[in-house]
Amino acid sequence: MDRYSKEIGKKIQRPYSATLQQPAQPVQGRLDFNEGIHEMQSQLQNNRLDSALNYFEKMYNDLLINKAKNQSVERQDYYEGERPNGVRNGSGKMKYQNGQVFEGNWKEDMREGHGVLYSGDMRIVYQGEWKNDKYEGKGIVNNLKRVEFSETFDFKDLAKIGEYWDKYEGEFVNGMKHGFGTLYLTNGEKFKGQFQFDKANGIGTFYSCLLYTSPSPRDS
């Protein structure tokens, strides 16, 4: 019996050999997006899943950082106009964090004189005179939260107007409707008279939409 026959029935064990890969290192520095995609594809083709995941994580984090930076820039007020000695004086335009835009006159870094305030979608909020950063003097304010009202309004209780008005044209004091002015309701009616602290208060005339017809001769 030769030496090969003696091995019959015996389990032949062969040593297992494999090439151990070094753990993937975190991706450092700023990574270009296209470069990151290329590296991910390359690592996947070489069965380096852990390394490909590192590139994906780096790209994702970079996107989050860039988004945060862009949002931070968008949240900042931006001024364009006259600014002698670093102080807003004269004519200028300001875009605010909430999206509103003001165009008009400035004095000592505050809105003063004539100016127009726009909403984020460029609808006019207020146009007229300003003082100390507030509505002051004559102007027009539009109600962007207006509520439609089709019925006739009970002029005996103007405190219930709420948001059923379209615009106010008249005098302002310290940012409030104060003095003589006209309040236009969304149903076409209006109140023309005195205002105090943002509300109709005092002598005035209410213009109703009620239509009156003279009686027919047959009814007499």
Steps between C-alpha positions, in 0.01 A plus 500: 500500500655822391492821704211643294275205586556554871342845472166364376217578737701755691390861508756715335522836672637791309593827668262796415681804371352852460628849462388712795409854401592791717204687656383787284618837619264799529503730201669827593470849348247643266376259237378595155163338424604343169826383652308338785270313259803371307675381817186327626465308171867404511479372857186300426665336199786394729257364760598773746152564635626663820711748306212578262278569800762741636493696174119507507500624861751772414298619201179503706660702779641749249152549354357567847775753576445683170123506558550648847733766361252596229216523751716716725567740213129509410407583860720809507362846428642648181525873439579679176513879487652810651706441813734787587739412783343155522157635601188462286410858402318601184342269246539125529351153468492238775411133469410351837536149638125440475504578127353850527659781299509870582584769245517861606672753721720437803625709788754379755444135406120529531226536242392862489327704234317340209531128438329183381496167685444183295412149614711198409294452182539873417150613591485849649456490876533874562587808303529845647687691767727351767665619819726309740452181299116513529203622298461868581302765313291426192503163333317193373516158662365189329359208696674188367293286738171632367188289543224522243164624629196512273230616741435855618694594809343621823652847516377541859782276622817573302707310757387178328663586167790264574665402170197593285684799358704546187706813561528815708593837359566786737710611795734291712672553834766267638413227250125507571194637323449822693330819385278545198474224242289269288466128562385296200318175579518187285126519423537841335386708798722753673536712811635852471579677823713501814734222615680450829763240580434294187118494536209706368405724789325833483296698252471355152278391214425140405426439132275196462439287190126478569295607200183687560225521235214745498157340538311423185188713424297182507605443863369843610 
